[in-house]
């Protein structure tokens, strides 16, 4: 039986011509929500969110199943189909009155533009006759109110378009009768008021036309504080003047008065609701809106979509011009050619279009001065191309898309468009490739969306490939896209290609002089480094330029939307543009690429070496020297800030260097990261870095490099609680130092072995290794090392119950182990621990406070967290719980800021009466 659903008025559903009654708001709401997407799946999550809203409970899913079951009983069992993750109303869209209305109105407008007024009139009448009252009046849910408002806007636009058609056909008397109550109901809509004035004038009722203007003037001034727009003011004057242009022309003339040049909207247009609303508001409030973003991100689709929703507001029509600013194989449109297009759209032709730029600009300004016009300037190259094309009238609006930011345009508001989120990207893929394959392989669909970087163009290409081969597994395409060396090849189908879009922007830069040429030169150089972000300092090293020149080139790449901002003085590629840059890097001539990469890696090596010496001055000479200067730090705070900002880049270049043919750079970078990372609490991030360094050093026979990397790796394993592996690495380091002919360098390995055995409770082994380390320190006269070893030995003594010896040795370390805030803080923390284990709690608490101050000033976060936890423990034992919790909170906050704890883990620890020691510091002395 035929089923029809209507909600353009009182809600109704008929089955075989018989009204079907549905009991319950939620049944009506679920069926209506499915009808909105008739023929398309709606997820259970969406249905629950929309229909149950704020009252969603854990049982909402079960309630939804019950509602659907009741609907099937009331209708037919196969009307609502179950699909993966949701439901589908299996009903032709024309059986829903709202969808039929939209289709008929669209066909009516098409017939009108094709100069078939009779057909257009019949279609408009059929569409408007479907309305029986207010849409979705029975439903108060937010989604229903939004949809009702949209449908009402569509109804008014169709009604007003039909009135325009009827005026052109000479039906002014009928128009007056139909339009008068409409204008009274909508007094602030200028379009229909102008239509009513024109109809009255043509019906020889000029005085009444002027009265309609006066009524509108009063309403607008009183309610909005604004004068009527240019179209109404111009029409009033024409009525006063008895302008012959107001008389009815031929049907051919009437059909060409108002330009309507918008391209068709993209049926698969997805998401961007917030951006679309922002654009509409920006256009209405400011007059000029610019959408910028990289190629393929969906700028044009968004602009056309928004323009379609607003076209009915502009009485003088909508003009569209593609400026070819980034069209592969096509030169950007000249300003004169663009003006010629616009002037022809506004009714001029032949010799009426000036052949010179000044004349064409002046004529365009004159024509648009009193107009109510929307101009779409798509795919602009730069501000210079666009500026003369912005219409002059106060009631005109310009919507511009460009890869460049166009930040120098006056009176413009700017929207930067980035890739789609994961969910919206998968939705777009499903609309192109089909819902069924996406639901069959949801994980593969998510991988495809991720590998496309959220770029609508890339997702469309992937979807088109899948749609062309319906039997193809999504996982197969995901695997092809996962191959970074061929991803851009895969993202090419028919006339669509991601690579070509990027190449156009790159070529435009090459053709520029000055900054553009520099930017084009830098792009492939950036592709040499595997760093997730790029800085002016590192870019200057790659290019061999002063930093200011490199920064200007990066800014120009950002302006061209080939780079994105990633924080102050920092830039990043979108994933697909990074692949293009790497392709271009592979095309660099001769040894240019290798030399530039070496400069870039040595920039980071030099900077990390300097950072090490600033935060840990006991390292007098770098482990491996760099060939050029890096960042010149003025102090430890600057090092901390740089390490925070460059952490991911430093790890990336360390891994990249390990795969290069330059062992010294690879080993040097790995070793140089130890102390800056240790102070930030990140030494445990260096496991793979040091393993790679050991492998590189072994391949080239560098025993010293192998020994130092093994020593640091033992430290990493120690802090991770992997004690057996730590002991193994440190014992190997002892052997490697011997083979390197540097037996005195074993001191660090022995000291760390002593620490680990202390933590393990193997106190005799700890004593032996501390003794070995002390012997080397005394033989070499290394006072600093000897004091550090004695400080560590304090923890052995109090574990043996030798509390007074421990306190005495700790006091000696406080005096002897000096030279930096770090060591002074560490020695005070050790003394406090000796006091604590001896039961001298007041002295322990006071000494912990000194240690905390020193360690905080030193920026030694992990040591500060250890001291804070033990201080809190001491204060708790003293019966000072409020102070204890404050210090514990300080400990956990430090670890949170270091990204060693999550917020949830911090909250869980704070919920404990006596918090347990956090995992990241559980393996510290």
PDB file of C-alpha atoms in Angstrom, residues 601-615 619 622-624 626 630-631 633 639 642-643 650 653 668-677:
ATOM      1  CA  UNK A 601      70.013  18.174  11.629  1.00  0.00           C
ATOM      2  CA  UNK A 602      73.093  20.028  12.887  1.00  0.00           C
ATOM      3  CA  UNK A 603      70.930  22.996  13.822  1.00  0.00           C
ATOM      4  CA  UNK A 604      69.135  20.686  16.253  1.00  0.00           C
ATOM      5  CA  UNK A 605      72.388  19.026  17.367  1.00  0.00           C
ATOM      6  CA  UNK A 606      73.999  22.388  18.139  1.00  0.00           C
ATOM      7  CA  UNK A 607      70.876  23.649  19.928  1.00  0.00           C
ATOM      8  CA  UNK A 608      70.554  20.511  22.059  1.00  0.00           C
ATOM      9  CA  UNK A 609      74.275  20.627  22.930  1.00  0.00           C
ATOM     10  CA  UNK A 610      73.919  24.222  24.106  1.00  0.00           C
ATOM     11  CA  UNK A 611      70.733  23.345  26.010  1.00  0.00           C
ATOM     12  CA  UNK A 612      72.604  20.552  27.809  1.00  0.00           C
ATOM     13  CA  UNK A 613      75.361  22.913  28.926  1.00  0.00           C
ATOM     14  CA  UNK A 614      72.840  25.524  30.109  1.00  0.00           C
ATOM     15  CA  UNK A 615      70.807  23.154  32.301  1.00  0.00           C
ATOM     16  CA  UNK A 619      78.835  18.629  30.851  1.00  0.00           C
ATOM     17  CA  UNK A 622      79.363  18.240  23.823  1.00  0.00           C
ATOM     18  CA  UNK A 623      79.392  14.517  23.240  1.00  0.00           C
ATOM     19  CA  UNK A 624      79.555  15.227  19.472  1.00  0.00           C
ATOM     20  CA  UNK A 626      77.926  20.389  15.533  1.00  0.00           C
ATOM     21  CA  UNK A 630      72.125  26.538  16.871  1.00  0.00           C
ATOM     22  CA  UNK A 631      69.833  28.517  19.146  1.00  0.00           C
ATOM     23  CA  UNK A 633      70.069  30.359  24.882  1.00  0.00           C
ATOM     24  CA  UNK A 639      66.064  26.153  27.482  1.00  0.00           C
ATOM     25  CA  UNK A 642      62.514  25.613  23.925  1.00  0.00           C
ATOM     26  CA  UNK A 643      62.552  21.972  25.018  1.00  0.00           C
ATOM     27  CA  UNK A 650      63.768  16.680  18.653  1.00  0.00           C
ATOM     28  CA  UNK A 653      65.176  14.390  14.052  1.00  0.00           C
ATOM     29  CA  UNK A 668      75.280  13.041  18.927  1.00  0.00           C
ATOM     30  CA  UNK A 669      71.591  13.924  18.641  1.00  0.00           C
ATOM     31  CA  UNK A 670      70.556  10.964  20.798  1.00  0.00           C
ATOM     32  CA  UNK A 671      73.036  11.775  23.567  1.00  0.00           C
ATOM     33  CA  UNK A 672      72.353  15.514  23.501  1.00  0.00           C
ATOM     34  CA  UNK A 673      68.678  14.997  24.383  1.00  0.00           C
ATOM     35  CA  UNK A 674      69.341  13.266  27.708  1.00  0.00           C
ATOM     36  CA  UNK A 675      69.791  16.218  30.051  1.00  0.00           C
ATOM     37  CA  UNK A 676      67.166  18.603  28.581  1.00  0.00           C
ATOM     38  CA  UNK A 677      64.630  15.750  28.616  1.00  0.00           C
TER      39      UNK A 677
END
